[in-house]
C-alpha cells in the first residue's frame, strides 16, 4: 500500500474490530490516527464523540441506521463542514433473508413437515407450494424491501412493491418487471396478490394496515410475513384468519404485543411461525456494518457519492 | 393471430390442459390438429404414441425428464427425421427452491423456533445465521444445481459447484464468481465450505459420497442438504454427526432407506428436517412442463435451438 493512500481513523476504540480494519484496507485506504485522517469510522456512543475534529476530516461514518441519538446530542451540528453517513440499509440484508426464509417455509409447508414422525408423502404433496409464478406484495420499499426483491426474482415470483410515492423502485438486482404501487392504492392489491411481506415503518398511517378486511381479500393459500413492526397487523384479526383458514399462514418476526406473552394463541397455531424479533442478531450486525464501511470507503477513495448520507438539518 | 402462425398439436388428449394451450399461444404459435401441425407436444405414454406422424411434423416434445421408456418403446427410432426434446431441466426449479428453503430454515434455526412456546430472543440470537458471505458447495451441477445457483447469488453466498468435468458452470443468472471443482477434487472442498447441497445423480461412484470422514471435516455450524437420492449420504454416519454436534444440521428430502421407517432417529433429532421426497409435487409439475413447452415453442417459432434435445441414438 503506497504511503499516499487515504487515511481512515476508526474510533473510539483504538484496537478496532479486525473486520472493520479489513474493510477499510480492502477498499483501498489505510487505517491511521485521527490527527492525519480524512475520515472517521465511529463505532461508539454519541456522548464519546470528539468535540473537535482535525480539519483534515471530511467524512464521518456513524454506526447506526437511525442516528437520532447523535442528532439529539448535537454531534452533527458541532461539525458543520463534515459529511455524515449513517448505516441505513446496512442491516436490511439479514432481515430480508429472514423474510424470504419465513415465506418459503410457509409456502412449502415446513411447519407440518417438522411435526411429522412418519413418511406422509401423499398427504403432504397437495400442500407443497412454490413461489414460481406467484405474486408477492412487499409493503414498504425501503432497505428491507429493496434487499428482498433481488432475492425473490430468481425464484420466479412477480413482485409488487408498495411505497408512499408510487415512484418506480429501481436499483441493483431489481428487475424491470417489478410493479410499484403507491400506498394510497394499496386497497386494489389485496385481491390479486398471492403473498404479502410487511416491511414498512410503524407510523400512525400504517397502524393495523392489515386487518380483517384485508385478510378476507387474500387467498386461502396466502402467507403474510411481518418483519417490520407488530403494530402494522391487527393481531386479533390475524389469529381469527389463521384459525378459520381465511389465509394460509403467517410468519412473524415481530408481534403486537411484543414480547408475545406465554399462552398466546399464535404460539400454538399450526400455520403460524413466530421468531422473537431475532432476524438481525448482534453477531450479524458487525459483519453487515463492515460491509457498509467497505463500500463507503471505496466510494470515498474514488470521490463517488457515499451511501446513506445524513441530512444534517433534518437528522436522518 | 394470423392464420400463418406455426401450428402445434397437443396429444394424445384432444382436450389438452389449458395451461399447455396457453403456453403454446403465449409463445406465438397456435394449437391445431396433428394433420396440419409442425410440432407435437406429447403428454401421454409411449404405448399410445402415433406409429406414423405427418411429414409436416419436425419436432416432438416429450413429457418427462428421463425418456428411457420412450426410447425403449422404439418411439424415437420410428421417427428418424424428427427432433425430440425431453423435459430435462423443467422440474429442477421446484427442487432447487426446496433446497434453498431447507438450507435457509436450517441456517436461521427455524426448527427450534417452531418448537418454542415462549419469547426466547436472547437464547435464539446466537443461533440465527445467514448465508451472506458463506460458502455453499453444490455437489452436482445439473438442472437442480444450475437452478439453485441464481437463487443463492442475491443472498451473498459464495458458490462452489462440483461437476464431473470441472468445466466452468455458466448460464443465465450464474455469476462469474462461481467456482467449479471437478468431482475428483471434491476432497479438498469439505474443510473450506460452510454448507453442502447434494444434487448429484445416484451412481456407483456417488454412493455414500458423504460419510463420517467428510462430515468430520465440515463445521459445527454446517448444514447438509440432500435433494438428490438418499444413497449419496451414509445415513448412519449422518445420524452420528447430528447427534454429536459434528455438523449443524441436515435437511433431507430424500433418505436411505426411503420411505424413512417410523421410529428412525432422523424423525426426532432436533437438527434434522425431513420432507418425504415431496420437493416436486404433482401439481407443480404440469405448471413447470407448461413453462418448458412455452420456452421451446418460442424457440421453435424463431428457429432457435431447442432446450433438452434428445440424442436419438443414445436415448437421453
mmCIF file of N, CA and C in Angstrom, chain B residues 73-130:
data_model
loop_
_atom_site.group_PDB
_atom_site.id
_atom_site.type_symbol
_atom_site.label_atom_id
_atom_site.label_comp_id
_atom_site.label_asym_id
_atom_site.label_seq_id
_atom_site.Cartn_x
_atom_site.Cartn_y
_atom_site.Cartn_z
ATOM 1 N N UNK B 73 -39.349 -48.137 -26.010
ATOM 2 C CA UNK B 73 -40.534 -48.499 -26.786
ATOM 3 C C UNK B 73 -40.319 -48.257 -28.291
ATOM 4 N N UNK B 74 -39.156 -47.717 -28.646
ATOM 5 C CA UNK B 74 -38.836 -47.530 -30.062
ATOM 6 C C UNK B 74 -39.453 -46.285 -30.680
ATOM 7 N N UNK B 75 -40.009 -45.406 -29.852
ATOM 8 C CA UNK B 75 -40.682 -44.207 -30.368
ATOM 9 C C UNK B 75 -39.701 -43.325 -31.152
ATOM 10 N N UNK B 76 -38.498 -43.153 -30.600
ATOM 11 C CA UNK B 76 -37.548 -42.246 -31.249
ATOM 12 C C UNK B 76 -37.036 -42.831 -32.560
ATOM 13 N N UNK B 77 -36.730 -44.142 -32.539
ATOM 14 C CA UNK B 77 -36.208 -44.790 -33.751
ATOM 15 C C UNK B 77 -37.232 -44.814 -34.876
ATOM 16 N N UNK B 78 -38.529 -44.845 -34.509
ATOM 17 C CA UNK B 78 -39.592 -44.937 -35.516
ATOM 18 C C UNK B 78 -39.757 -43.643 -36.312
ATOM 19 N N UNK B 79 -39.172 -42.546 -35.816
ATOM 20 C CA UNK B 79 -39.373 -41.247 -36.475
ATOM 21 C C UNK B 79 -38.021 -40.564 -36.654
ATOM 22 N N UNK B 80 -37.203 -41.125 -37.554
ATOM 23 C CA UNK B 80 -35.803 -40.693 -37.648
ATOM 24 C C UNK B 80 -35.614 -39.236 -38.090
ATOM 25 N N UNK B 81 -36.540 -38.680 -38.823
ATOM 26 C CA UNK B 81 -36.329 -37.305 -39.307
ATOM 27 C C UNK B 81 -36.795 -36.243 -38.321
ATOM 28 N N UNK B 82 -37.320 -36.685 -37.175
ATOM 29 C CA UNK B 82 -37.959 -35.745 -36.240
ATOM 30 C C UNK B 82 -37.020 -35.430 -35.084
ATOM 31 N N UNK B 83 -37.009 -34.169 -34.651
ATOM 32 C CA UNK B 83 -36.226 -33.793 -33.475
ATOM 33 C C UNK B 83 -37.077 -34.025 -32.225
ATOM 34 N N UNK B 84 -36.519 -34.759 -31.254
ATOM 35 C CA UNK B 84 -37.219 -34.999 -29.991
ATOM 36 C C UNK B 84 -36.580 -34.176 -28.884
ATOM 37 N N UNK B 85 -37.412 -33.581 -28.026
ATOM 38 C CA UNK B 85 -36.893 -32.924 -26.822
ATOM 39 C C UNK B 85 -37.549 -33.558 -25.608
ATOM 40 N N UNK B 86 -36.794 -33.664 -24.529
ATOM 41 C CA UNK B 86 -37.338 -34.153 -23.259
ATOM 42 C C UNK B 86 -37.745 -32.950 -22.406
ATOM 43 N N UNK B 87 -38.179 -33.235 -21.197
ATOM 44 C CA UNK B 87 -38.488 -32.145 -20.262
ATOM 45 C C UNK B 87 -37.352 -31.963 -19.263
ATOM 46 N N UNK B 88 -36.140 -32.422 -19.645
ATOM 47 C CA UNK B 88 -34.988 -32.291 -18.736
ATOM 48 C C UNK B 88 -34.798 -30.835 -18.325
ATOM 49 N N UNK B 89 -34.629 -30.621 -17.054
ATOM 50 C CA UNK B 89 -34.431 -29.258 -16.555
ATOM 51 C C UNK B 89 -35.727 -28.593 -16.126
ATOM 52 N N UNK B 90 -36.854 -29.052 -16.699
ATOM 53 C CA UNK B 90 -38.124 -28.369 -16.435
ATOM 54 C C UNK B 90 -38.533 -28.467 -14.969
ATOM 55 N N UNK B 91 -38.178 -29.573 -14.338
ATOM 56 C CA UNK B 91 -38.666 -29.812 -12.985
ATOM 57 C C UNK B 91 -37.620 -29.477 -11.915
ATOM 58 N N UNK B 92 -36.522 -28.898 -12.368
ATOM 59 C CA UNK B 92 -35.435 -28.602 -11.427
ATOM 60 C C UNK B 92 -35.758 -27.445 -10.499
ATOM 61 N N UNK B 93 -36.537 -26.493 -11.017
ATOM 62 C CA UNK B 93 -36.768 -25.258 -10.265
ATOM 63 C C UNK B 93 -37.380 -25.534 -8.894
ATOM 64 N N UNK B 94 -38.403 -26.383 -8.872
ATOM 65 C CA UNK B 94 -39.098 -26.641 -7.605
ATOM 66 C C UNK B 94 -38.176 -27.328 -6.602
ATOM 67 N N UNK B 95 -37.347 -28.239 -7.100
ATOM 68 C CA UNK B 95 -36.423 -28.941 -6.203
ATOM 69 C C UNK B 95 -35.354 -27.977 -5.680
ATOM 70 N N UNK B 96 -34.886 -27.087 -6.551
ATOM 71 C CA UNK B 96 -33.894 -26.093 -6.126
ATOM 72 C C UNK B 96 -34.495 -25.154 -5.083
ATOM 73 N N UNK B 97 -35.741 -24.745 -5.303
ATOM 74 C CA UNK B 97 -36.426 -23.879 -4.336
ATOM 75 C C UNK B 97 -36.553 -24.584 -2.987
ATOM 76 N N UNK B 98 -36.847 -25.874 -3.044
ATOM 77 C CA UNK B 98 -36.967 -26.674 -1.824
ATOM 78 C C UNK B 98 -35.623 -26.740 -1.091
ATOM 79 N N UNK B 99 -34.552 -26.952 -1.846
ATOM 80 C CA UNK B 99 -33.211 -26.997 -1.247
ATOM 81 C C UNK B 99 -32.883 -25.671 -0.569
ATOM 82 N N UNK B 100 -33.212 -24.567 -1.247
ATOM 83 C CA UNK B 100 -32.972 -23.243 -0.658
ATOM 84 C C UNK B 100 -33.760 -23.080 0.633
ATOM 85 N N UNK B 101 -35.014 -23.519 0.624
ATOM 86 C CA UNK B 101 -35.863 -23.431 1.808
ATOM 87 C C UNK B 101 -35.262 -24.217 2.966
ATOM 88 N N UNK B 102 -34.846 -25.454 2.694
ATOM 89 C CA UNK B 102 -34.260 -26.288 3.752
ATOM 90 C C UNK B 102 -32.991 -25.647 4.313
ATOM 91 N N UNK B 103 -32.151 -25.109 3.418
ATOM 92 C CA UNK B 103 -30.894 -24.502 3.848
ATOM 93 C C UNK B 103 -31.146 -23.255 4.699
ATOM 94 N N UNK B 104 -32.037 -22.390 4.227
ATOM 95 C CA UNK B 104 -32.336 -21.165 4.984
ATOM 96 C C UNK B 104 -32.979 -21.495 6.328
ATOM 97 N N UNK B 105 -33.899 -22.454 6.333
ATOM 98 C CA UNK B 105 -34.571 -22.830 7.579
ATOM 99 C C UNK B 105 -33.547 -23.358 8.579
ATOM 100 N N UNK B 106 -32.583 -24.124 8.093
ATOM 101 C CA UNK B 106 -31.548 -24.644 8.974
ATOM 102 C C UNK B 106 -30.652 -23.542 9.509
ATOM 103 N N UNK B 107 -30.112 -22.759 8.588
ATOM 104 C CA UNK B 107 -29.149 -21.724 8.962
ATOM 105 C C UNK B 107 -29.763 -20.699 9.904
ATOM 106 N N UNK B 108 -31.060 -20.425 9.744
ATOM 107 C CA UNK B 108 -31.709 -19.421 10.587
ATOM 108 C C UNK B 108 -32.427 -20.055 11.783
ATOM 109 N N UNK B 109 -32.155 -21.371 12.036
ATOM 110 C CA UNK B 109 -32.577 -22.005 13.297
ATOM 111 C C UNK B 109 -34.090 -22.166 13.407
ATOM 112 N N UNK B 110 -34.752 -22.388 12.271
ATOM 113 C CA UNK B 110 -36.208 -22.455 12.301
ATOM 114 C C UNK B 110 -36.760 -23.634 13.102
ATOM 115 N N UNK B 111 -36.151 -24.854 13.044
ATOM 116 C CA UNK B 111 -36.755 -25.950 13.801
ATOM 117 C C UNK B 111 -36.952 -25.628 15.282
ATOM 118 N N UNK B 112 -35.925 -25.049 15.935
ATOM 119 C CA UNK B 112 -36.085 -24.707 17.355
ATOM 120 C C UNK B 112 -37.135 -23.615 17.542
ATOM 121 N N UNK B 113 -37.169 -22.653 16.610
ATOM 122 C CA UNK B 113 -38.187 -21.601 16.691
ATOM 123 C C UNK B 113 -39.594 -22.200 16.691
ATOM 124 N N UNK B 114 -39.798 -23.206 15.834
ATOM 125 C CA UNK B 114 -41.143 -23.761 15.704
ATOM 126 C C UNK B 114 -41.551 -24.561 16.934
ATOM 127 N N UNK B 115 -40.574 -25.040 17.678
ATOM 128 C CA UNK B 115 -40.903 -25.771 18.911
ATOM 129 C C UNK B 115 -41.205 -24.836 20.075
ATOM 130 N N UNK B 116 -40.745 -23.593 19.974
ATOM 131 C CA UNK B 116 -40.852 -22.675 21.115
ATOM 132 C C UNK B 116 -42.296 -22.243 21.374
ATOM 133 N N UNK B 117 -42.635 -22.099 22.643
ATOM 134 C CA UNK B 117 -43.943 -21.541 23.002
ATOM 135 C C UNK B 117 -43.744 -20.358 23.950
ATOM 136 N N UNK B 118 -42.555 -19.778 23.925
ATOM 137 C CA UNK B 118 -42.312 -18.546 24.682
ATOM 138 C C UNK B 118 -41.233 -17.738 23.961
ATOM 139 N N UNK B 119 -41.156 -16.465 24.287
ATOM 140 C CA UNK B 119 -40.279 -15.488 23.631
ATOM 141 C C UNK B 119 -38.837 -15.682 24.125
ATOM 142 N N UNK B 120 -37.985 -16.293 23.304
ATOM 143 C CA UNK B 120 -36.612 -16.604 23.751
ATOM 144 C C UNK B 120 -35.582 -15.883 22.897
ATOM 145 N N UNK B 121 -35.731 -14.571 22.790
ATOM 146 C CA UNK B 121 -34.870 -13.818 21.884
ATOM 147 C C UNK B 121 -33.388 -13.978 22.211
ATOM 148 N N UNK B 122 -33.027 -13.784 23.481
ATOM 149 C CA UNK B 122 -31.604 -13.873 23.855
ATOM 150 C C UNK B 122 -31.036 -15.265 23.624
ATOM 151 N N UNK B 123 -31.845 -16.281 23.913
ATOM 152 C CA UNK B 123 -31.388 -17.662 23.731
ATOM 153 C C UNK B 123 -31.181 -17.959 22.235
ATOM 154 N N UNK B 124 -32.054 -17.407 21.393
ATOM 155 C CA UNK B 124 -32.001 -17.736 19.966
ATOM 156 C C UNK B 124 -30.983 -16.893 19.197
ATOM 157 N N UNK B 125 -30.752 -15.664 19.651
ATOM 158 C CA UNK B 125 -29.863 -14.740 18.925
ATOM 159 C C UNK B 125 -28.587 -15.418 18.395
ATOM 160 N N UNK B 126 -27.805 -16.069 19.277
ATOM 161 C CA UNK B 126 -26.521 -16.599 18.774
ATOM 162 C C UNK B 126 -26.661 -17.697 17.727
ATOM 163 N N UNK B 127 -27.842 -18.280 17.621
ATOM 164 C CA UNK B 127 -28.020 -19.408 16.697
ATOM 165 C C UNK B 127 -28.549 -18.991 15.331
ATOM 166 N N UNK B 128 -28.982 -17.721 15.197
ATOM 167 C CA UNK B 128 -29.527 -17.282 13.912
ATOM 168 C C UNK B 128 -28.372 -16.894 12.993
ATOM 169 N N UNK B 129 -28.186 -17.657 11.935
ATOM 170 C CA UNK B 129 -27.121 -17.387 10.990
ATOM 171 C C UNK B 129 -27.651 -16.770 9.711
ATOM 172 N N UNK B 130 -26.748 -16.597 8.765
ATOM 173 C CA UNK B 130 -27.090 -16.004 7.480
ATOM 174 C C UNK B 130 -26.240 -16.677 6.411
#
